[in-house]
PDB file of C-alpha atoms in Angstrom:
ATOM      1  CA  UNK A   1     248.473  97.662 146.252  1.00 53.00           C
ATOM      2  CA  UNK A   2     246.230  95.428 148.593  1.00 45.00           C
ATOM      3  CA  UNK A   3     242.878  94.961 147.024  1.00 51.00           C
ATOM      4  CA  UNK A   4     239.664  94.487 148.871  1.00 46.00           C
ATOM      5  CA  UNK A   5     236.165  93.501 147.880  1.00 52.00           C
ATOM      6  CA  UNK A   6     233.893  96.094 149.599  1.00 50.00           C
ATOM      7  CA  UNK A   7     229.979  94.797 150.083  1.00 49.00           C
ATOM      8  CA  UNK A   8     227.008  97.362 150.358  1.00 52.00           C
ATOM      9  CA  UNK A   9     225.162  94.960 152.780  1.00 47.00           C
ATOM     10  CA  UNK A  10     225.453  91.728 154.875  1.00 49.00           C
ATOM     11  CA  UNK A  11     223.556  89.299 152.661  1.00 47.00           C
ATOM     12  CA  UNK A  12     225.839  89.977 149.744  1.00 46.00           C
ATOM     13  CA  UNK A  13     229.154  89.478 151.798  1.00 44.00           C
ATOM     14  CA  UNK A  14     227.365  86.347 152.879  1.00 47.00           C
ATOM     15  CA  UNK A  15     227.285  85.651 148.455  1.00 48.00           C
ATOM     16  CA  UNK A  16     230.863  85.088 149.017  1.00 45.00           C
ATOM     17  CA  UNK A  17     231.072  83.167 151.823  1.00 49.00           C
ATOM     18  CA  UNK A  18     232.230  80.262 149.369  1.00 55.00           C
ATOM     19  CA  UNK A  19     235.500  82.066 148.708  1.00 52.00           C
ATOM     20  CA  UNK A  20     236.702  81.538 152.561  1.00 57.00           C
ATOM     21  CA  UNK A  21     240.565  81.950 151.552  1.00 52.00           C
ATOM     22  CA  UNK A  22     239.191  85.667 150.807  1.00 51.00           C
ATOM     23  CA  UNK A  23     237.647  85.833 154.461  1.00 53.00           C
ATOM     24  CA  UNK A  24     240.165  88.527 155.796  1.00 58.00           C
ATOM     25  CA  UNK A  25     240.028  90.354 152.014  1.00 56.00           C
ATOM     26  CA  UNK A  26     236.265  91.296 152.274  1.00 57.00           C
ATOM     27  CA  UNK A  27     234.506  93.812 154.012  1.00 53.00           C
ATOM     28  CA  UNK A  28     231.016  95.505 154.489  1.00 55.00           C
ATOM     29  CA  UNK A  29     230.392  98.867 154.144  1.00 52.00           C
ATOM     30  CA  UNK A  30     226.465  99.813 154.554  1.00 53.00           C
ATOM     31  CA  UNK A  31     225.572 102.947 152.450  1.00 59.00           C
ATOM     32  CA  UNK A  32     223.924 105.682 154.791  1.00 68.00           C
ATOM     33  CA  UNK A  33     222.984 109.243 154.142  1.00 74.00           C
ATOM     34  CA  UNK A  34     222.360 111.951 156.783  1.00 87.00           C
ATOM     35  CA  UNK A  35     218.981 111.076 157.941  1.00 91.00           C
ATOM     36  CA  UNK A  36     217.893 114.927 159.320  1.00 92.00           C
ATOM     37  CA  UNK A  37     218.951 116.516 156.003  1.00 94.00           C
ATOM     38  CA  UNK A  38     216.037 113.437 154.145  1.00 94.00           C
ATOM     39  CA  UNK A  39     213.707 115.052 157.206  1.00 95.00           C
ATOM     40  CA  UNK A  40     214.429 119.027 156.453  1.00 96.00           C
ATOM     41  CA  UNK A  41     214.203 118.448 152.515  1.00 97.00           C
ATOM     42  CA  UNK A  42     210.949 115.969 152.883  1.00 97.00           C
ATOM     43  CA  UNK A  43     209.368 119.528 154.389  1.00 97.00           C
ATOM     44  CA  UNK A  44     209.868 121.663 151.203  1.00 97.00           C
ATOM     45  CA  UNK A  45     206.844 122.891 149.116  1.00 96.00           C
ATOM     46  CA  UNK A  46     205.773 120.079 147.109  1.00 96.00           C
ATOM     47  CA  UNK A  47     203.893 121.289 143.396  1.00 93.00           C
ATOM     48  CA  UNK A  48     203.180 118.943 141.334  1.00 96.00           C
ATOM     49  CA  UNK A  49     200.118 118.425 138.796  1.00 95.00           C
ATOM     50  CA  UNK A  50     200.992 114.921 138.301  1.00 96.00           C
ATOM     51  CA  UNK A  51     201.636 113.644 141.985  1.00 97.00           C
ATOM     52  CA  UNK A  52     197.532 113.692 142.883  1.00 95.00           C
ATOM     53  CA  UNK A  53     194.891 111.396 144.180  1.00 94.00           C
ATOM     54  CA  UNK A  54     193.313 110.046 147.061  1.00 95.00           C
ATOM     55  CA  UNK A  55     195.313 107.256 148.091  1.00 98.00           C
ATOM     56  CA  UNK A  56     198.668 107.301 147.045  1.00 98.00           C
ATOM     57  CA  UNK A  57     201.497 104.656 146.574  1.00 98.00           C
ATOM     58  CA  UNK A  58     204.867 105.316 145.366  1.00 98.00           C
ATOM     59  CA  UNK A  59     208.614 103.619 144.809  1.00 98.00           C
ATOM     60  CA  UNK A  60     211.367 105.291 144.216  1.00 98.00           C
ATOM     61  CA  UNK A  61     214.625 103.952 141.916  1.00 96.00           C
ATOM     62  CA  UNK A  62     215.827 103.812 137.938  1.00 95.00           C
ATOM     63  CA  UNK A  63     213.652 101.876 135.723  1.00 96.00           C
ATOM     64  CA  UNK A  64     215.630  98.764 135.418  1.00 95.00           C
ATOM     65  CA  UNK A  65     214.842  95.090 135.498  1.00 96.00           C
ATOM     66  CA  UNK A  66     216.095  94.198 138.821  1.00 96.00           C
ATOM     67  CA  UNK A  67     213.731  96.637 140.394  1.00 97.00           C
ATOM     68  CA  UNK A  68     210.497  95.013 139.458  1.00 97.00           C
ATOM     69  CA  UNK A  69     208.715  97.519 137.758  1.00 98.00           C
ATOM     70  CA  UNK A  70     207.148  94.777 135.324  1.00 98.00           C
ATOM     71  CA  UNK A  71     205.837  93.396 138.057  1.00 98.00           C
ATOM     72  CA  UNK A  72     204.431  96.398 139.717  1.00 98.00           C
ATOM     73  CA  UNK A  73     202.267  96.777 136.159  1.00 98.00           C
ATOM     74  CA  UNK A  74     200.992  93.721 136.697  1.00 98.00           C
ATOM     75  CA  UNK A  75     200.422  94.670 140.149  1.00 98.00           C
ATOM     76  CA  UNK A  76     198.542  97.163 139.416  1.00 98.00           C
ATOM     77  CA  UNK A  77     196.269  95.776 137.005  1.00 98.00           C
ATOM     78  CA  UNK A  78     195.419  92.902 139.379  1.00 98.00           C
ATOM     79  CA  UNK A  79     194.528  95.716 142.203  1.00 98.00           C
ATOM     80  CA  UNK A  80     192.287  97.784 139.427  1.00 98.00           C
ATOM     81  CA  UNK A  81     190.661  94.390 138.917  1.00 98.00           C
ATOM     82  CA  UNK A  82     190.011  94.097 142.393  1.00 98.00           C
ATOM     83  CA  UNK A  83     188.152  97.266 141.973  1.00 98.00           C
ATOM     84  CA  UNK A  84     190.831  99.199 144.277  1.00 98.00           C
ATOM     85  CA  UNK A  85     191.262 103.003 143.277  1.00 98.00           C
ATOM     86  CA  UNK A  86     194.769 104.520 143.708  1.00 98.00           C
ATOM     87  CA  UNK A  87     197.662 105.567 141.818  1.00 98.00           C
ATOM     88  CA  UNK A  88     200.769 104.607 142.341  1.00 98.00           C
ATOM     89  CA  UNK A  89     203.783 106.355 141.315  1.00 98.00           C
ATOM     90  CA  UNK A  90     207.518 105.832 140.435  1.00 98.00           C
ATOM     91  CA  UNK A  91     210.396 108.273 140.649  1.00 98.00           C
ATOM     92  CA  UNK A  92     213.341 107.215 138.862  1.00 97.00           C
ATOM     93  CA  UNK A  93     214.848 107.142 135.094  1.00 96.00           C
ATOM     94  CA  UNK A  94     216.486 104.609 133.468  1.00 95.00           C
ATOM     95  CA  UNK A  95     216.604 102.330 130.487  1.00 94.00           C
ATOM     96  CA  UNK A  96     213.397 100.360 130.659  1.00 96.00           C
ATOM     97  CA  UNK A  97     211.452 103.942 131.351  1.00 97.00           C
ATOM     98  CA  UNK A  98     209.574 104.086 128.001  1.00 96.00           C
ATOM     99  CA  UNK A  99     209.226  99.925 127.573  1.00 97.00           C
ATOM    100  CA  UNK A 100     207.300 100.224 130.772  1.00 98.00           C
ATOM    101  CA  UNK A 101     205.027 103.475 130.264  1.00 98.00           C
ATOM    102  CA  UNK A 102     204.442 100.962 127.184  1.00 98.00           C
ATOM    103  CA  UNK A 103     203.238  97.975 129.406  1.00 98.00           C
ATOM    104  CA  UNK A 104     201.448 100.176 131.389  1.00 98.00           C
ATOM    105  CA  UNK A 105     199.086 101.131 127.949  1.00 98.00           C
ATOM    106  CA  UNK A 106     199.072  97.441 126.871  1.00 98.00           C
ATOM    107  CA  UNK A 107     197.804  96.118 130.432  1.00 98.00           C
ATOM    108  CA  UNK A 108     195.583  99.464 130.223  1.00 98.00           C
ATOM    109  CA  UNK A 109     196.479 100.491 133.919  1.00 98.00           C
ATOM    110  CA  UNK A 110     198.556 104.181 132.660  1.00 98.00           C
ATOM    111  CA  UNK A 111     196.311 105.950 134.879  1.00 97.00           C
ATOM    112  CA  UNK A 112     197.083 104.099 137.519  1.00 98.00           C
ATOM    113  CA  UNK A 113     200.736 103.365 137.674  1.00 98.00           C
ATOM    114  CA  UNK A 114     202.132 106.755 136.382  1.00 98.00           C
ATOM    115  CA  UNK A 115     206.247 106.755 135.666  1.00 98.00           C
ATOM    116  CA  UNK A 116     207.217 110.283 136.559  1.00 97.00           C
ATOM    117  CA  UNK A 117     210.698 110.282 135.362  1.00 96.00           C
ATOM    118  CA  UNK A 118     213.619 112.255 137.787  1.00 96.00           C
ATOM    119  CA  UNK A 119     212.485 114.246 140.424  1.00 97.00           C
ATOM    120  CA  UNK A 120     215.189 116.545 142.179  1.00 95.00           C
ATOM    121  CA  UNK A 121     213.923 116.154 145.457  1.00 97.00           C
ATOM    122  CA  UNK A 122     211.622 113.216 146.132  1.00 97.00           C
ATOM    123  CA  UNK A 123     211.526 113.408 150.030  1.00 98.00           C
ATOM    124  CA  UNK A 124     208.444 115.384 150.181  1.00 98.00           C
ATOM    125  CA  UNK A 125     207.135 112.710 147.730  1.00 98.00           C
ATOM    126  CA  UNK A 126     207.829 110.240 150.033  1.00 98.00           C
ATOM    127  CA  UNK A 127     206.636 112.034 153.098  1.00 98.00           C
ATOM    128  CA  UNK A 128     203.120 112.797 151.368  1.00 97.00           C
ATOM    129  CA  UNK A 129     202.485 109.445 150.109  1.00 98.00           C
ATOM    130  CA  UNK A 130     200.514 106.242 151.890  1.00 98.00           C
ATOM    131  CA  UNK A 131     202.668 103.294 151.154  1.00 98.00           C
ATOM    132  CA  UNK A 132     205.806 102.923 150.274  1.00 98.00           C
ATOM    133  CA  UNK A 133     206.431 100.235 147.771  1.00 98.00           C
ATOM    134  CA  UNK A 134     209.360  98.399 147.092  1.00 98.00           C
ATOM    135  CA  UNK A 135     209.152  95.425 144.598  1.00 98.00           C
ATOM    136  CA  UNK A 136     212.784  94.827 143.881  1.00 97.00           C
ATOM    137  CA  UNK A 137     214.182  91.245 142.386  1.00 96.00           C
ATOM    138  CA  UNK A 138     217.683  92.337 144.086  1.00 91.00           C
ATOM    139  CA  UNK A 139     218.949  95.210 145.905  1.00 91.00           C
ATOM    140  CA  UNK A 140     222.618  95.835 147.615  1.00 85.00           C
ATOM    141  CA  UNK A 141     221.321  98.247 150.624  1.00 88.00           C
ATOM    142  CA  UNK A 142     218.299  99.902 149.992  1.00 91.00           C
ATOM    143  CA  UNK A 143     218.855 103.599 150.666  1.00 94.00           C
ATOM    144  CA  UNK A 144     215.202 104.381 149.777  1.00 96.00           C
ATOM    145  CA  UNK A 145     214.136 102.077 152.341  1.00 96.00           C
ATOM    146  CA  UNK A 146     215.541 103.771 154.952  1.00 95.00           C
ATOM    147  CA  UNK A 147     214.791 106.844 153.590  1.00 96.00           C
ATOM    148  CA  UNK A 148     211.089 106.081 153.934  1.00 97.00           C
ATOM    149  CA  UNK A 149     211.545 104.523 157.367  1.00 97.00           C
ATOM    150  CA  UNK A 150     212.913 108.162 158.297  1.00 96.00           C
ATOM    151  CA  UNK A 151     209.808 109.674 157.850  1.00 97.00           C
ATOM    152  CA  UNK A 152     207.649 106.976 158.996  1.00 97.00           C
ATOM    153  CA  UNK A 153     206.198 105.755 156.144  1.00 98.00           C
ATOM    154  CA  UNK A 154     204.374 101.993 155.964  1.00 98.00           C
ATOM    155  CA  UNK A 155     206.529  99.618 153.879  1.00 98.00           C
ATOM    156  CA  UNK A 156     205.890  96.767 151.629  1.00 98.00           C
ATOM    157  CA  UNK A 157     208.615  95.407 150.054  1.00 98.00           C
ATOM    158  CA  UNK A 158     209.799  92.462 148.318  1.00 98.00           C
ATOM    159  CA  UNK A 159     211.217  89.342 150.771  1.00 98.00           C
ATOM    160  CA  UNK A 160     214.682  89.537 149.759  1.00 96.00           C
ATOM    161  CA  UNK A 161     217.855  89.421 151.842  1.00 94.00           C
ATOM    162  CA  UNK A 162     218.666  92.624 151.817  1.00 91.00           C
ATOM    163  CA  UNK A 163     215.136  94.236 152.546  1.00 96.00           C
ATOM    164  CA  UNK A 164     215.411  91.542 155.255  1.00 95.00           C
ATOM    165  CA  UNK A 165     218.706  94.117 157.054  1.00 92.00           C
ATOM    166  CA  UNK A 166     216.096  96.671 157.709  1.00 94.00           C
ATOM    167  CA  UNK A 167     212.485  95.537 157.825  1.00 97.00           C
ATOM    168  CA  UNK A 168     210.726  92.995 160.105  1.00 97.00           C
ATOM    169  CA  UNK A 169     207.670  91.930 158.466  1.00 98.00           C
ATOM    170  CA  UNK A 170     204.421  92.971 160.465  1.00 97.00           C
ATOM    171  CA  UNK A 171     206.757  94.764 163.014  1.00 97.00           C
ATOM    172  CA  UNK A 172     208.495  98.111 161.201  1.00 98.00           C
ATOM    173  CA  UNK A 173     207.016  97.196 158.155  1.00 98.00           C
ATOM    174  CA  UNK A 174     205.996  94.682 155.488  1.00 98.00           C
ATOM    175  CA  UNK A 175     207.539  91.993 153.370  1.00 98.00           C
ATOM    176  CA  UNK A 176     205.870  90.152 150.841  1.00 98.00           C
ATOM    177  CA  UNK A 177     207.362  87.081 148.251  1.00 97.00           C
ATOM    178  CA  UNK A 178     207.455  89.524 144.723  1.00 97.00           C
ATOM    179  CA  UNK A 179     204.776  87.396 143.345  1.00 98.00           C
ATOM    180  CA  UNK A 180     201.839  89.639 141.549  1.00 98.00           C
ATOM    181  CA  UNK A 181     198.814  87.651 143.575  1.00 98.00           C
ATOM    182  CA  UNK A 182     200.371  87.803 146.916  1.00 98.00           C
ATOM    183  CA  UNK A 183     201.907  91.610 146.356  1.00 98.00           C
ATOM    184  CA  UNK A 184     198.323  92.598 145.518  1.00 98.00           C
ATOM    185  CA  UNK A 185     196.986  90.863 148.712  1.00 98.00           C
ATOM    186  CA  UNK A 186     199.700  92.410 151.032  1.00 98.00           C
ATOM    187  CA  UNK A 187     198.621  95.443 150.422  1.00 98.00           C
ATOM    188  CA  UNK A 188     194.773  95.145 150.662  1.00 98.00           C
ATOM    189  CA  UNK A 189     195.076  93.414 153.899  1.00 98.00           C
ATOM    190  CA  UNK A 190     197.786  96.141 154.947  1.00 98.00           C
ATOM    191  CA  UNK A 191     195.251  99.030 153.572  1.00 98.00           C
ATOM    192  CA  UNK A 192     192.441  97.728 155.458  1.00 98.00           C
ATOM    193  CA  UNK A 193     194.823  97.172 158.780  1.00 98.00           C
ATOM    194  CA  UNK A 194     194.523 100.759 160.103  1.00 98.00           C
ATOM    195  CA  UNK A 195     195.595  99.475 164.007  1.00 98.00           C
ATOM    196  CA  UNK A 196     198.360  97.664 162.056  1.00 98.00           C
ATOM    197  CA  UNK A 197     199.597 100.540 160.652  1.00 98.00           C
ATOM    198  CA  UNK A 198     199.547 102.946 162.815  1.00 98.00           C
ATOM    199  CA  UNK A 199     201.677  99.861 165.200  1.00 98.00           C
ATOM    200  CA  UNK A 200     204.133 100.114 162.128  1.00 98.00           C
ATOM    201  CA  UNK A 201     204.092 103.960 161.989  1.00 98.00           C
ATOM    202  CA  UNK A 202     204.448 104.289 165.923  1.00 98.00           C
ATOM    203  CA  UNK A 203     207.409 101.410 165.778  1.00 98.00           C
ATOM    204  CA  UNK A 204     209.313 103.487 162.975  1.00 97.00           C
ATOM    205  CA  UNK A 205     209.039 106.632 165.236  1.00 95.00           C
ATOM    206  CA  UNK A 206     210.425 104.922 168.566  1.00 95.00           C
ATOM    207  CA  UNK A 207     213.399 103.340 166.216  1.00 91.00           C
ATOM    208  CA  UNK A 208     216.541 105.596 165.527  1.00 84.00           C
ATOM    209  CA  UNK A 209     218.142 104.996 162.295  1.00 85.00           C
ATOM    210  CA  UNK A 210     221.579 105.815 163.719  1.00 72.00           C
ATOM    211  CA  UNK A 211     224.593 105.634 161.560  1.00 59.00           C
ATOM    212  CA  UNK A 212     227.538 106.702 163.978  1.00 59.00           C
ATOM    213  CA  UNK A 213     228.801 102.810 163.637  1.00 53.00           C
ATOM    214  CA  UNK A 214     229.451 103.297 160.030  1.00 53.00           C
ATOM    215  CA  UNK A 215     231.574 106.150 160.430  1.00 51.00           C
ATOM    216  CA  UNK A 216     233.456 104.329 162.909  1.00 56.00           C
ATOM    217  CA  UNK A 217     233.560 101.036 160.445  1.00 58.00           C
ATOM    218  CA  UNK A 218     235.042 103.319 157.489  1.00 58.00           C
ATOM    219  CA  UNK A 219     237.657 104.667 160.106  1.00 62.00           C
ATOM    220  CA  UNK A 220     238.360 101.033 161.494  1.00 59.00           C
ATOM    221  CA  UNK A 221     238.444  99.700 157.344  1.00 56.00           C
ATOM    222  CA  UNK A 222     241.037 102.252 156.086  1.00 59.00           C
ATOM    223  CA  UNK A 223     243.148 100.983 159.488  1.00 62.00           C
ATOM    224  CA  UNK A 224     243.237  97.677 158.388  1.00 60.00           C
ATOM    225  CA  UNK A 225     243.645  98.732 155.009  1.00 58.00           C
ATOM    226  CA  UNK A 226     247.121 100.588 156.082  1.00 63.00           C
ATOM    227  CA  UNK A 227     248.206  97.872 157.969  1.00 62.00           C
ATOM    228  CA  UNK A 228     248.114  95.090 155.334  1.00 59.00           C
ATOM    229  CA  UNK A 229     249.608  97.454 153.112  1.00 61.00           C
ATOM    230  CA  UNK A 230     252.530  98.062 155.580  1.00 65.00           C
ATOM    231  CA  UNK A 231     252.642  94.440 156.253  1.00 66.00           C
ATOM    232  CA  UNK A 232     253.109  93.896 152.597  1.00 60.00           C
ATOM    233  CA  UNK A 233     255.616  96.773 152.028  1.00 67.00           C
ATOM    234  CA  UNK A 234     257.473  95.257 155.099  1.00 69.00           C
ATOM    235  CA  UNK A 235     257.794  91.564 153.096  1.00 68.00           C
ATOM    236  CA  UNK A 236     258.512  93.025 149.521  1.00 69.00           C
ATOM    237  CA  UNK A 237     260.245  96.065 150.331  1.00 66.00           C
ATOM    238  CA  UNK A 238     257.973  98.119 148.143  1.00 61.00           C
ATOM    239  CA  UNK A 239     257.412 101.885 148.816  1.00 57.00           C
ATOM    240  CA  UNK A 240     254.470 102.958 151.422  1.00 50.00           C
ATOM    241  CA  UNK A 241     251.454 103.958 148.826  1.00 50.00           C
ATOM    242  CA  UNK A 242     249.483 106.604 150.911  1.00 54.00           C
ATOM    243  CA  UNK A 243     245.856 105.624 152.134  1.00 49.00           C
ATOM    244  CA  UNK A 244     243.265 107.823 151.137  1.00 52.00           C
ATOM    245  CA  UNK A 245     240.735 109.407 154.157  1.00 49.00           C
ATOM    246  CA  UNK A 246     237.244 108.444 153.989  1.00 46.00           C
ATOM    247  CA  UNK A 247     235.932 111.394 155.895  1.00 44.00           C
TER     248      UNK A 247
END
C-alpha cells in the first residue's frame, strides 16, 4: 500500500520540510466541522450553577500539558493580584485534571480559575462568555479556535504557528507570547479596549469561515492517493487495493 503522512495544519507540514525526498508523500488536511450546526447548538438553554459571574473567560480542551493550563493558574493568580475580578473557566478532561484543581488551591486562585470537567455541549458556553482564551504550548489546528471565531467571540491566544493559520493579532483577534506577565497584560489592555473589541467582534462577523476547499482537498487527496497506488500496481504487478471514500 502507498503510505502518506497526513498534517492537521500548515505549520506542521512545514516541521517536515527537512525530509524533502518525502515532498510528494505529505499532505495537509485542515480539520473543520460544520460551522451552522456550532451556531444552532451555541443557542440551546444553557443551566449551569457553576458557569456564573460577571466577567467571564473560558478555554476549552483536555487537561494536558501541551495546553497550558499551568500557566493559565499562574495567570490567574497574577490577574487576582492585579486586583482584576473574573473567573475563568475550562471545559475539558484529561490526565492533569486533578494535579491542576491542586495548583489552583496551592496558588489559592480555585475561585477563580474553576476546571469544570466534560461538558456535552460547550457552544453555548462559548457563546455566553467574554474572552476566549487559548494558552496552548502546541496545537495541530485548533478546532476551538474557530469554533469561537464562529460566534464572534474576542480571542487571546498563545503566538504559536498554528494559532498564527487563523488569527491576526489586533485584527480578528489576539496573540500573545505564552509568558504569565505578558498573558496577564494582553488581556487587561484587551479588557479595557472596548473600540478594539468591538473592531475584532465586527471583523469576525464580516469573515466567513468557509470550508468548501477542504472538501474539495479530501476529494483531490484520495485522487492522488489512487493514482500512486495504480502507478505502483502498474510497476510491481500487485493487485488494485480499493481506496476508501472520504465523504
Amino acid at each position: 500500500m502507498i503510505k502518506f503522512t497526513v498534517f492537521p495544519s500548515l505549520s506542521e507540514n512545514r516541521s517536515f520540510a527537512r525530509f524533502p525526498e518525502l515532498a510528494d508523500r505529505t499532505e495537509v488536511l485542515l480539520n473543520f466541522i460544520d460551522i451552522k450546526q456550532v451556531q444552532r447548538r451555541s443557542e440551546e438553554p444553557l443551566s449551569d450553577p457553576q458557569y456564573t459571574g460577571e466577567l467571564k473567560f473560558l478555554t476549552v480542551g483536555r487537561a494536558s500539558e501541551e495546553k497550558g493550563y499551568d500557566i493559565a493558574v499562574q495567570i490567574t493568580a497574577e490577574l487576582k493580584k492585579r486586583g482584576l475580578r473574573f473567573k475563568w473557566f475550562i471545559i475539558g478532561d484529561g490526565r492533569d485534571l486533578n494535579k491542576l484543581r491542586t495548583m489552583a488551591k496551592e496558588y489559592q486562585v480555585e475561585q477563580e480559575i474553576i476546571f469544570l470537567g466534560m461538558r456535552e455541549n460547550p457552544a453555548p458556553y462559548v457563546k455566553s462568555c467574554d474572552l476566549y482564551l487559548q494558552p496552548s504550548r502546541h496545537e495541530g489546528y485548533p478546532i476551538t479556535i474557530v469554533e469561537a471565531r464562529s460566534l464572534q467571540k474576542v480571542i487571546i491566544a498563545s503566538d504559536i504557528p498554528s494559532m498564527r493559520e487563523q488569527i491576526r493579532d489586533g485584527e480578528n483577534g489576539y496573540l500573545c507570547p505564552l509568558d504569565v506577565m505578558q498573558f496577564a497584560d494582553k488581556i487587561q489592555k484587551v479588557l479595557a479596549d472596548q473600540e478594539g473589541r468591538d473592531a475584532v467582534r465586527k471583523k469576525l462577523r464580516e469573515e466567513p469561515i468557509d470550508f468548501s476547499a477542504g472538501y474539495a482537498q479530501i476529494e483531490a487527496f484520495a485522487k492522488k492517493v489512487k493514482e500512486k497506488q495504480q502507478e505502483k500496481n502498474a510497476r510491481t504487478g500487485d493487485k488494485i487495493f480499493p481506496v476508501p471514500a472520504f465523504l
